[in-house]
Short mmCIF file of C-alpha atoms in Angstrom, two decimals:
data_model
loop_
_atom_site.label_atom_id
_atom_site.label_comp_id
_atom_site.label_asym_id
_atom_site.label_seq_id
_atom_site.Cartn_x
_atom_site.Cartn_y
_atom_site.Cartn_z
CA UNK A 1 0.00 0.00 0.00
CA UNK A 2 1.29 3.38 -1.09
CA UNK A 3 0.15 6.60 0.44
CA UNK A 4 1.73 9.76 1.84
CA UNK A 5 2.44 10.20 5.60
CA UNK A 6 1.02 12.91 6.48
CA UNK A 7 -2.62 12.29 8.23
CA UNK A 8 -5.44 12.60 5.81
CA UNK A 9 -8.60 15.33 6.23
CA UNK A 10 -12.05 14.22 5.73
CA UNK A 11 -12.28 13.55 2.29
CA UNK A 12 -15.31 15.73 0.68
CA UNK A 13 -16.31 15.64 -3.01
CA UNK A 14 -17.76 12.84 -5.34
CA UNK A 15 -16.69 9.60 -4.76
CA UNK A 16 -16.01 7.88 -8.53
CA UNK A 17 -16.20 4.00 -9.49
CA UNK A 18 -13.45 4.01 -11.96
CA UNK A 19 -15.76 0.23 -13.31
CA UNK A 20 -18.93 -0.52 -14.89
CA UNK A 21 -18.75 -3.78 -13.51
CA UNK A 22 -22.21 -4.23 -11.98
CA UNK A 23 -20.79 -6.75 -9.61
CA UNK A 24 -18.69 -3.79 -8.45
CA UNK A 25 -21.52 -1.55 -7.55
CA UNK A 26 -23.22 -4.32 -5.50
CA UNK A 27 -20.71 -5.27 -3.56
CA UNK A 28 -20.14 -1.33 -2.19
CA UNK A 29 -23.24 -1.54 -1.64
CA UNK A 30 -23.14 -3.90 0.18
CA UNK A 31 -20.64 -2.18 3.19
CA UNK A 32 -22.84 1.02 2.35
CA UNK A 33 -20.96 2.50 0.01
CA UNK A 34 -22.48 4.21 -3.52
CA UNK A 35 -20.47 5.82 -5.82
CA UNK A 36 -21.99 9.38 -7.44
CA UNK A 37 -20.12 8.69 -10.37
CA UNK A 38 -19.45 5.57 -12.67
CA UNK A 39 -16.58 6.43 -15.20
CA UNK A 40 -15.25 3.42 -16.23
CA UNK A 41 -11.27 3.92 -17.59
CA UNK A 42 -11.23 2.31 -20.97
CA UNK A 43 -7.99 1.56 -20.93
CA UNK A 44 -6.35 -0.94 -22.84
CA UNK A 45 -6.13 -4.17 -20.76
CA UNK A 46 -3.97 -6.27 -22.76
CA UNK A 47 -1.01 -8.31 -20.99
CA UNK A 48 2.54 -7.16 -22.03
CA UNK A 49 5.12 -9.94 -22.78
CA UNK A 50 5.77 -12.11 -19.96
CA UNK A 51 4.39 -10.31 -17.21
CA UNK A 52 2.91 -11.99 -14.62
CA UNK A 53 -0.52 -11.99 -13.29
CA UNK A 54 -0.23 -10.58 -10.57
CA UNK A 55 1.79 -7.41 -11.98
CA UNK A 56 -0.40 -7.27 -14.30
CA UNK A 57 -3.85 -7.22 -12.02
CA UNK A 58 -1.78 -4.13 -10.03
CA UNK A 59 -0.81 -2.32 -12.96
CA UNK A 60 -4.42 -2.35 -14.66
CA UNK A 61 -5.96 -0.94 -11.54
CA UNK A 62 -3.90 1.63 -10.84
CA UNK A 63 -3.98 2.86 -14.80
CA UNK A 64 -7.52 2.63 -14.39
CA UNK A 65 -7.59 4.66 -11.12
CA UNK A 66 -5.29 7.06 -12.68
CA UNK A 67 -6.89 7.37 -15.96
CA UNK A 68 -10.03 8.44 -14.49
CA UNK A 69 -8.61 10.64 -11.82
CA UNK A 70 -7.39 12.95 -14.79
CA UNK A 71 -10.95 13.33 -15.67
CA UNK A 72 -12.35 13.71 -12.48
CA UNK A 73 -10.46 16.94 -10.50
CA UNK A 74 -11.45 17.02 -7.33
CA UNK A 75 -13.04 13.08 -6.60
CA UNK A 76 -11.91 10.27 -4.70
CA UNK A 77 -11.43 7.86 -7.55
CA UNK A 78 -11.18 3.50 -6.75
CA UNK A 79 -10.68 1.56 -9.06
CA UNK A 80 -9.94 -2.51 -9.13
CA UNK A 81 -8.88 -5.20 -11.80
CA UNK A 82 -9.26 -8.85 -11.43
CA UNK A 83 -6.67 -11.77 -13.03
CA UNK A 84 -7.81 -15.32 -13.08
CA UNK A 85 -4.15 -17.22 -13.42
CA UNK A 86 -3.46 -20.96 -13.92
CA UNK A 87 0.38 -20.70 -12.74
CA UNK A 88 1.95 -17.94 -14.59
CA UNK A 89 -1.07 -17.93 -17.08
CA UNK A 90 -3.33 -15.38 -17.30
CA UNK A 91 -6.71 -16.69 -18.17
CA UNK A 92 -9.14 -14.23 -20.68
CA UNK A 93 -12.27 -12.53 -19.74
CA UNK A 94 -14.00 -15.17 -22.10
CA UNK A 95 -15.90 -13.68 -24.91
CA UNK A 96 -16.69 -16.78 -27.01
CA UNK A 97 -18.17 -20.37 -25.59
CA UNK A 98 -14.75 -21.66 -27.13
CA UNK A 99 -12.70 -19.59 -25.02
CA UNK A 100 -14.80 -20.45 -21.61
CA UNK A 101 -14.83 -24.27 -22.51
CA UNK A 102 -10.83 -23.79 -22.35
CA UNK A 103 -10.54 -21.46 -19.23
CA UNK A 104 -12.95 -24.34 -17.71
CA UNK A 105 -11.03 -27.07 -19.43
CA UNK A 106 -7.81 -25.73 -17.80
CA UNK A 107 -9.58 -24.92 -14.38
CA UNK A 108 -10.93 -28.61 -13.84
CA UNK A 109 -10.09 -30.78 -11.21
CA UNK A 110 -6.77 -27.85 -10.04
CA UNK A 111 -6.32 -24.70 -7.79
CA UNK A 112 -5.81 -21.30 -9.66
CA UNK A 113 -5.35 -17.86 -8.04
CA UNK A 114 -7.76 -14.60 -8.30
CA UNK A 115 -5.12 -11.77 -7.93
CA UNK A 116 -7.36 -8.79 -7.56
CA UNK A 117 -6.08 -4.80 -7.64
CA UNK A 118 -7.58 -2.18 -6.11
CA UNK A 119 -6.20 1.24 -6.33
CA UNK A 120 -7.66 4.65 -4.96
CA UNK A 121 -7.02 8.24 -5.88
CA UNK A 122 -7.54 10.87 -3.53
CA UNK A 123 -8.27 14.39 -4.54
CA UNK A 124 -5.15 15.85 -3.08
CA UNK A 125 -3.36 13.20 -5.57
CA UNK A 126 -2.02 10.76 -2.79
CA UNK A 127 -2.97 7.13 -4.18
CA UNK A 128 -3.21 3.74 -2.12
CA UNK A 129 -3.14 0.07 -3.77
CA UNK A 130 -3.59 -3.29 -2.72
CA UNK A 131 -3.37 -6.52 -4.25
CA UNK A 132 -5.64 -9.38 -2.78
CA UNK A 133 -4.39 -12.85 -3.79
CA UNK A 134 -7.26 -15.64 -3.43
CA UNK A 135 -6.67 -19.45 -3.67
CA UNK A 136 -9.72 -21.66 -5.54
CA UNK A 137 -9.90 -25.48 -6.56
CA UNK A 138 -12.52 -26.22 -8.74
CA UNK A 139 -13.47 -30.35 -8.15
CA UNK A 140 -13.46 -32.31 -11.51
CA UNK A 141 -15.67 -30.92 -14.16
CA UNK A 142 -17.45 -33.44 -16.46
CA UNK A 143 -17.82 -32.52 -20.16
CA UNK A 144 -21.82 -32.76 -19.62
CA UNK A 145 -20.97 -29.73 -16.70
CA UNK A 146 -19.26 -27.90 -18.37
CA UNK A 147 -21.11 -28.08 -21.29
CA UNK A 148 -24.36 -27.46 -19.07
CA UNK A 149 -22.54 -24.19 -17.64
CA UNK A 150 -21.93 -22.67 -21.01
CA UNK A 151 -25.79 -22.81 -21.84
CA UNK A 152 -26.18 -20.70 -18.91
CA UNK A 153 -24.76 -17.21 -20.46
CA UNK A 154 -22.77 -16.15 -16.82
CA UNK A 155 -19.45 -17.19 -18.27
CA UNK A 156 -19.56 -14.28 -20.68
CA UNK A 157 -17.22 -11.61 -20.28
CA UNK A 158 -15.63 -13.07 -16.54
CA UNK A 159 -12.38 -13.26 -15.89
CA UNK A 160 -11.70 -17.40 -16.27
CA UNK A 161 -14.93 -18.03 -17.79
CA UNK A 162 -16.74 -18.03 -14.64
CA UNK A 163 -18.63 -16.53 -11.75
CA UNK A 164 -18.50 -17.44 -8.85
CA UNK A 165 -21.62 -15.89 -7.38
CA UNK A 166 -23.55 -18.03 -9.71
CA UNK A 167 -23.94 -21.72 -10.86
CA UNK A 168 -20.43 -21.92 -10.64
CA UNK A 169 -20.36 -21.81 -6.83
CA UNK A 170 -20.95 -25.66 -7.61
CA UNK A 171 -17.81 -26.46 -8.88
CA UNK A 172 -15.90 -24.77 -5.89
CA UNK A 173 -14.59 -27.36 -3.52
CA UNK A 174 -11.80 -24.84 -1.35
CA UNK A 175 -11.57 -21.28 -1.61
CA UNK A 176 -8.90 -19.58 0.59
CA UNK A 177 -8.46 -16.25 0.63
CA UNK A 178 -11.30 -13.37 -0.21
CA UNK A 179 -14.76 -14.54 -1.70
CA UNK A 180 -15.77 -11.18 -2.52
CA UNK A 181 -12.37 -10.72 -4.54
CA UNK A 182 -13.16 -13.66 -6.83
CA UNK A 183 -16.78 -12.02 -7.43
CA UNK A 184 -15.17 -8.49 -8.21
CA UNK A 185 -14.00 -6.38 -5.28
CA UNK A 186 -12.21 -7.15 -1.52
CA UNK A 187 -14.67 -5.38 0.54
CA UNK A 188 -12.42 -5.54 3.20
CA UNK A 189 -9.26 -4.55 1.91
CA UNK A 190 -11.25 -1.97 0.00
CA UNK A 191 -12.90 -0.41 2.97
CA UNK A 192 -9.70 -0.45 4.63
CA UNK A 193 -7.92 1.45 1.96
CA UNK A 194 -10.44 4.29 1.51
CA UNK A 195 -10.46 4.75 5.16
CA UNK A 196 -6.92 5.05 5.17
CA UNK A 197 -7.17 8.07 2.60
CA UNK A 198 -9.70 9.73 4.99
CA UNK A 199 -12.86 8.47 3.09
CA UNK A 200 -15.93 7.96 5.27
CA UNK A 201 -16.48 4.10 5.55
CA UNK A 202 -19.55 2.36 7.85
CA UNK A 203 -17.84 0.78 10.96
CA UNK A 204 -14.48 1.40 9.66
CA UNK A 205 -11.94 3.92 11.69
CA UNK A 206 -11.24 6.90 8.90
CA UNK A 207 -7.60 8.31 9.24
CA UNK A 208 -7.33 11.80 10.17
CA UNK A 209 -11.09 12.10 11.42
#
């Protein structure tokens, strides 16, 4: 986590989801938290040669956070990427029922890791980051599942091919780490870090307040 020493005021202005991500929005709602603006980045997301997942997953969020923060003077900005890995693979946000019978292919029967970024931007400029690594094994998928998961639609545009806050809580046989990572955003990390920048969070102690 990076952020500047000095304590932070009481953070006042609009508070921007750098995401579109529906999931996103729920789960801040969730701790009580709604955003005034959505303005999601549109960067471009693509991996660059050989990095690693979890580089990658930081990188994207803070670009994101950044990105938006230019456009948005004056707001708290969060933003958050998520990066479904098999080892040092990076598994697509699967577009195509050929691309999510692979990422489910792959995921069958092994653990992979959820390496999810969050990054804020504070209106003074001071940014803070996390990244939240989650373990999951998914128990041995039969070609009939699988098959009978793709007919279902969720798989389209998630990171692995999945979501987990759907059918695909059946094929989950450990998870350690954060669920709410794996469905789009650590609430807890997340509440943590815009408390940290002075943001007013339910429950949570706000620095410099």
């Amino acid at each position: 986590m990076t952020a500047a020493s000095a304590p932070a005021a009481r953070l006042r202005g609009p508070f921007v989801l750098a995401s579109s991500s529906p999931r996103r929005r729920d789960l801040l709602a969730q701790i009580g938290l709604v955003p005034d603006v959505i303005a999601p980045s549109g960067i471009d997301e693509t991996p660059r040669p050989r990095e690693l997942p979890a580089a990658l997953a930081r990188r994207l969020a803070r670009a994101k956070a950044e990105a938006v923060a230019a456009a948005h003077p004056g707001a708290l900005v969060l933003a958050a990427d998520s990066v479904v890995a098999a080892g040092r693979r990076v598994l697509p946000k699967a577009e195509t029922e050929a691309e999510a019978r692979a990422c489910l292919a792959l995921l069958s029967g092994r653990r992979h890791r959820v390496h999810a970024g969050i990054c804020a931007v504070a209106p003074d400029g001071r940014r803070a980051e996390r990244l939240v690594t989650t373990v999951v094994a998914f128990r041995r998928l039969s070609e009939a599942e699988i098959a009978g998961y793709l007919a279902t639609g969720e798989w389209h545009g998630k990171a692995g091919g999945y979501a987990i806050q759907g059918r695909a809580a059946l094929f989950v046989r450990f998870l350690a780490g954060s669920y709410s990572a794996v469905v789009g955003l650590p609430l807890a990390e997340t509440a943590a870090l815009l408390a940290g920048l002075g943001y007013p969070v339910p429950w949570v102690a706000t620095n410099g307040c």
